[in-house]
C-alpha atoms as one frame of an Amber mdcrd trajectory, in Angstrom:
protein
 -30.314 -54.542  30.726 -32.907 -57.740  31.074 -36.540 -58.117  30.976 -38.785
 -57.247  34.022 -42.128 -57.562  34.998 -43.978 -54.253  35.835 -45.848 -54.614
  39.284 -49.442 -53.389  39.061 -49.117 -51.541  42.455 -45.966 -49.648  41.073
 -47.948 -48.834  37.869 -50.760 -47.451  39.851 -48.631 -45.699  42.414 -46.907
 -43.887  39.585 -50.125 -42.854  38.130 -51.607 -41.571  41.276 -48.388 -38.976
  41.488 -48.940 -38.101  37.493 -52.542 -37.080  38.300 -51.701 -34.972  41.294
 -49.622 -32.822  39.230 -51.199 -33.278  35.608 -54.610 -31.888  35.222 -55.988
 -31.431  32.013 -59.478 -32.639  29.937 -59.856 -35.902  29.993 -57.781 -36.922
  33.172 -59.380 -39.367  35.596 -58.532 -42.012  38.162 -57.414 -45.299  36.673
 -59.871 -47.727  35.856 -59.783 -51.434  36.986 -56.810 -53.418  36.217 -58.171
 -56.953  36.951 -57.890 -57.905  33.209 -54.693 -55.853  32.500 -51.484 -57.759
  31.196 -48.497 -58.154  32.779 -45.798 -56.870  30.522 -41.951 -57.130  30.299
 -39.546 -54.910  28.956 -36.235 -55.998  27.199 -33.551 -53.705  25.348 -33.107
 -55.401  22.060 -30.936 -52.935  20.407 -27.940 -50.245  22.314 -25.537 -47.866
  21.073 -27.941 -45.851  18.519 -27.615 -42.218  18.320 -31.071 -40.863  18.765
 -33.271 -43.371  16.848 -36.109 -41.256  15.561 -38.605 -44.016  14.106 -38.735
 -47.913  14.016 -40.704 -50.018  11.774 -40.971 -53.744  11.321 -41.895 -55.678
   8.226 -43.638 -58.497   8.066 -41.038 -60.855   7.518 -39.605 -59.459  11.040
 -36.896 -57.454   9.697 -36.723 -53.944  11.932 -36.025 -50.684   9.935 -34.455
 -47.614  12.449 -33.148 -44.119  11.311 -31.197 -42.412  13.521 -31.255 -38.604
  13.571 -27.693 -37.932  12.259 -28.916 -39.996   9.264 -28.466 -43.471   8.735
 -31.171 -45.844   8.063 -30.364 -49.372   9.537 -32.131 -53.098   9.218 -31.523
 -55.305  11.638 -32.859 -59.121  10.662 -35.448 -59.105  13.674 -36.768 -57.609
  16.847 -34.757 -60.034  18.952 -32.116 -59.063  21.479 -29.013 -57.848  19.839
 -30.045 -59.241  16.462 -27.689 -58.773  13.418 -27.712 -55.534  11.649 -28.062
 -56.561   8.070 -27.650 -53.136   6.138 -26.624 -49.331   7.287 -26.822 -46.523
   4.817 -25.876 -42.893   5.258 -28.597 -40.822   3.742 -27.046 -37.988   1.469
 -26.965 -34.624   2.199 -28.574 -34.840   5.652 -27.951 -31.596   8.138 -28.476
 -32.993  11.345 -28.811 -30.099  13.930 -31.155 -29.762  16.736 -34.134 -31.417
  16.345 -33.563 -32.025  12.800 -31.828 -34.724  10.745 -33.114 -38.351   9.759
 -36.671 -38.425  11.181 -39.883 -40.250   9.907 -39.606 -43.642   8.411 -42.826
 -45.777   6.944 -42.861 -48.849   5.036 -44.993 -49.216   1.687 -48.593 -51.009
   2.463 -47.285 -53.301  -0.262 -43.697 -53.578   1.141 -43.920 -57.463   1.415
 -44.097 -57.291  -2.629 -42.268 -54.151  -3.484 -39.782 -53.590  -0.751 -40.262
 -50.025  -0.772 -39.754 -47.724   2.473 -39.966 -44.045   2.843 -37.980 -41.462
   4.979 -37.732 -37.904   5.986 -34.742 -36.069   5.818 -33.475 -32.420   6.475
 -31.319 -31.527   3.883 -29.809 -28.452   2.154 -31.339 -27.839  -1.131 -31.317
 -25.163  -3.555 -30.099 -22.529  -0.930 -32.988 -23.996   1.244 -33.041 -26.349
   4.807 -35.775 -28.652   3.898 -37.623 -31.630   5.200 -37.875 -33.869   2.045
 -39.635 -37.313   1.575 -37.220 -39.586   0.255 -38.338 -43.140  -1.303 -35.768
 -45.765  -0.866 -35.988 -49.564  -1.738 -34.644 -52.586   0.469 -32.948 -55.867
  -0.777 -31.564 -58.483   1.521 -28.291 -56.541   2.769 -28.824 -52.958   1.220
 -30.899 -50.092   0.866 -30.857 -48.266  -2.816 -32.357 -44.560  -2.906 -34.998
 -43.958  -5.574 -36.578 -40.474  -5.795 -37.780 -37.480  -3.801 -41.450 -37.491
  -3.662 -41.925 -34.066  -1.533 -38.998 -31.698  -2.211 -40.063 -28.301  -1.360
 -42.620 -26.746   1.238 -41.526 -28.144   4.410 -39.056 -25.781   6.244 -36.453
 -27.500   8.576 -35.570 -26.241  11.738 -33.458 -27.028  14.812 -36.698 -26.457
  16.601 -40.069 -28.334  16.224 -39.121 -29.838  13.230 -41.402 -33.175  13.819
 -42.088 -34.814  10.313 -43.270 -38.361  11.563 -45.092 -40.374   8.981 -47.190
 -43.297   8.285 -49.487 -44.701   5.959 -53.194 -44.783   6.932 -56.080 -46.809
   6.704 -56.825 -45.642   3.251 -53.488 -46.228   1.737 -52.280 -42.610   1.874
 -48.952 -41.396   3.064 -49.744 -39.166   6.505 -47.109 -36.816   7.683 -47.117
 -34.515  10.765 -45.049 -31.208  10.651 -43.962 -28.785  13.610 -43.870 -25.321
  13.181 -40.165 -24.805  12.872 -40.063 -22.694  15.645 -42.040 -20.081  13.869
 -45.461 -20.285  15.250 -47.447 -18.403  12.386 -46.324 -21.130  10.071 -49.056
 -23.342  11.665 -52.069 -21.228  10.710 -50.472 -20.516   6.795 -52.244 -22.349
   4.674 -49.630 -21.894   1.978 -46.667 -23.530   4.536 -46.519 -27.230   5.063
 -45.367 -26.359   8.490 -47.263 -27.108  11.879 -49.798 -29.404   9.744 -51.150
 -32.799   9.163 -50.275 -33.460   5.482 -52.025 -36.297   3.321 -50.482 -37.321
  -0.047 -50.289 -40.224  -2.381 -47.351 -42.407  -2.526 -46.096 -40.828  -5.630
 -46.069 -37.474  -3.640 -49.352 -36.133  -5.518 -52.269 -34.368  -3.694 -55.246
 -36.877  -3.633 -58.294 -35.532  -5.115 -60.660 -35.986  -1.574 -57.943 -33.986
   0.376 -60.498 -30.931   2.260 -60.348 -27.452   0.117 -59.268 -24.883   3.162
 -60.271 -21.349   3.667 -58.420 -19.358   1.156 -57.759 -22.583  -1.372 -58.631
 -22.541  -4.709 -57.839 -26.397  -4.922 -56.869 -28.866  -2.207 -53.421 -29.234
  -1.333 -51.218 -31.812   0.759 -52.467 -29.926   4.024 -55.197 -32.122   5.619
 -55.093 -29.995   9.103 -53.702 -27.689  10.718 -53.072 -25.612  13.752 -49.960
 -27.709  15.406 -46.859 -26.924  17.253 -44.568 -29.687  17.724 -46.623 -32.817
  16.876 -44.123 -35.841  18.494 -46.192 -38.760  16.817 -49.616 -39.612  15.620
 -51.300 -42.927  15.367 -54.526 -44.454  13.603 -56.983 -46.147  16.043 -57.221
 -50.082  14.732 -60.578 -49.988  15.459 -61.997 -46.906  13.819 -59.283 -45.956
  11.727 -59.253 -42.471  13.257 -56.309 -40.551  13.066 -55.014 -39.229  16.611
 -51.886 -36.366  16.805 -49.890 -35.878  19.936 -48.679 -32.367  20.042 -45.946
 -31.019  22.534 -47.486 -27.475  24.115 -45.315 -24.654  24.871 -44.695 -24.927
  28.706 -48.328 -26.482  29.228 -51.134 -28.033  27.234 -49.912 -31.025  25.529
 -52.443 -32.285  23.412 -54.103 -35.489  22.054 -56.125 -34.302  18.992 -58.610
 -36.344  16.727 -57.764 -35.306  13.240 -60.516 -34.824  10.630 -60.515 -33.150
   7.318 -60.034 -29.629   7.699 -59.510 -29.477  11.547 -57.744 -26.828  13.002
 -56.163 -27.147  16.178 -55.511 -23.751  16.998 -51.701 -23.138  17.605 -50.547
 -20.213  18.118 -54.023 -18.636  18.918 -55.341 -20.661  21.394 -54.111 -23.552
  23.673 -55.573 -26.586  25.324 -59.535 -26.920  25.282 -60.420 -23.317  24.849
 -61.095 -22.905  21.063 -64.233 -24.693  20.300 -66.172 -21.264  20.503 -63.647
 -19.419  18.061 -63.874 -22.112  15.583 -60.977 -24.221  16.507 -60.697 -27.982
  17.140 -61.026 -28.868  21.217 -58.240 -31.596  21.936 -59.077 -34.846  23.096
 -57.112 -34.625  25.879 -54.562 -31.888  27.131 -52.195 -31.787  29.950 -53.391
 -28.679  31.859 -51.012 -26.370  33.273 -48.090 -28.753  32.824 -46.368 -30.295
  29.902 -44.939 -33.823  29.701 -43.170 -33.283  26.497 -44.930 -35.755  24.512
 -43.629 -37.640  21.816 -44.174 -40.748  19.989 -47.344 -42.783  19.826 -49.182
 -46.276  18.841 -51.863 -48.035  19.628 -51.906 -51.482  20.997 -54.114 -54.071
  20.377 -54.686 -57.853  20.336 -55.985 -60.454  23.174 -52.720 -60.536  24.967
 -53.226 -57.144  25.841 -56.369 -57.580  27.670 -58.349 -54.794  28.680 -55.722
 -52.640  27.488 -56.175 -53.580  23.903 -57.375 -50.720  21.735 -55.039 -48.271
  24.141 -53.186 -45.617  22.865 -49.408 -45.275  24.441 -47.605 -42.106  24.462
 -43.964 -41.642  25.061 -42.651 -38.478  26.839 -39.243 -36.707  26.802 -39.675
 -34.504  29.747 -41.280 -37.261  32.279 -39.140 -40.251  30.948 -42.074 -42.528
  30.915 -44.692 -43.985  28.598 -48.528 -42.955  29.200 -51.365 -45.299  28.441
 -54.764 -43.580  27.454 -57.945 -44.635  26.675 -60.010 -43.630  23.875 -63.764
 -42.952  24.141 -65.343 -41.410  20.788 -63.673 -37.858  20.841 -62.080 -38.082
  24.200 -58.849 -39.678  25.773 -58.309 -40.397  29.567 -55.098 -41.110  31.161
 -54.824 -44.327  32.960 -51.262 -45.989  33.701 -47.693 -44.831  33.297 -45.018
 -47.784  32.340 -41.119 -47.248  32.417 -41.118 -44.295  34.835 -37.614 -42.893
  34.414 -36.095 -46.336  33.815 -34.625 -45.541  30.438 -34.673 -41.502  30.169
 -35.694 -39.747  27.357 -38.521 -41.569  25.274 -38.758 -40.545  21.630 -40.532
 -43.188  19.236 -43.331 -45.791  20.109 -43.941 -48.491  17.270 -46.592 -51.357
  17.419 -44.825 -54.412  15.842 -46.920 -56.972  14.175 -46.416 -59.393  16.610
 -48.532 -57.013  18.939 -45.470 -55.900  20.801 -44.384 -52.117  21.374 -41.143
 -50.896  20.358 -40.031 -47.843  22.204 -36.880 -46.021  21.579 -34.816 -43.878
  23.743 -33.468 -39.987  22.915 -30.638 -39.413  25.386 -28.006 -38.326  22.462
 -25.684 -41.162  22.870 -26.029 -44.792  23.742 -29.620 -44.731  23.096 -31.518
 -47.805  22.996 -34.661 -49.677  21.667 -36.864 -51.269  24.143 -39.585 -54.251
  23.243 -42.304 -54.451  25.396 -44.445 -57.560  25.560 -47.738 -58.381  27.176
 -48.897 -61.595  28.888 -52.389 -62.535  29.952
């Protein structure tokens, strides 16, 4: 499937339909697209099985996790670039939404070639999401140690486990409630949380002290249901997490130390007077099944630079949001039902946006490139 220039009339028409059915705080009519970029979308890899996460190194190599348990390295993001390495992560139990999930490159990857993955594995009689450290070479991947072995219960429902290194050099992980909502409010559980850890798995001394704790833990924020993605605003360093609601109230949440987003006690913008953090945006009385998220930036993105782009599973599209302080506003829709369910969204070092499909077989990676 080749590239395609998206016509702005089509984009805006799609948005009008979405606004009519969406609702929720932060939703408004789109801003002027005079300086908006034209974008092309091109399939760069195909034949994959639920590619959960993509990361691109500064040397151009593309790293991909597939949910059944494979880590692959492609030589570039060029269409049908050669796969130079493929490794099956040992002990992965893939079922439902669990399997090989998040992937993050070390901030010093160019020097140390270290990457991290989240794997759902049977260990000591428990099904756990564990964070493993690997080292890459020219044509291979070597497993190292397990930096987080226990604490995140794996489940076929609401498993999440997406990871990124933040501007602070810490490894941030978002986890789902694993199908048991009460875990999201349990500070002893690592499910339904935003986690912040050091690269060796230890707890940073400046993590928040939560109510009921005698010392900080890996938990940085809590009260999430099924966070499909998160991203750091390149302008401010602020973290925004995207959480899929239960039949309604998908959310974009601004993350701060000790924030509690309310699940399962409250949904949407109803928790501020009860001690919970209200979302920056919510979908109102519907759900899009929001998933991966990434900020796009750079001069080629024109007026879209600084936007948060969110993939959706149910609506099978990409949604662009602008961020103004603690508020997010939906603006445009891209790839509307063109490729099926969309799972991950990744900003590559060259400024392009990479998106994965999640259709179960024959899945693809799409590269979206802006042009002024």
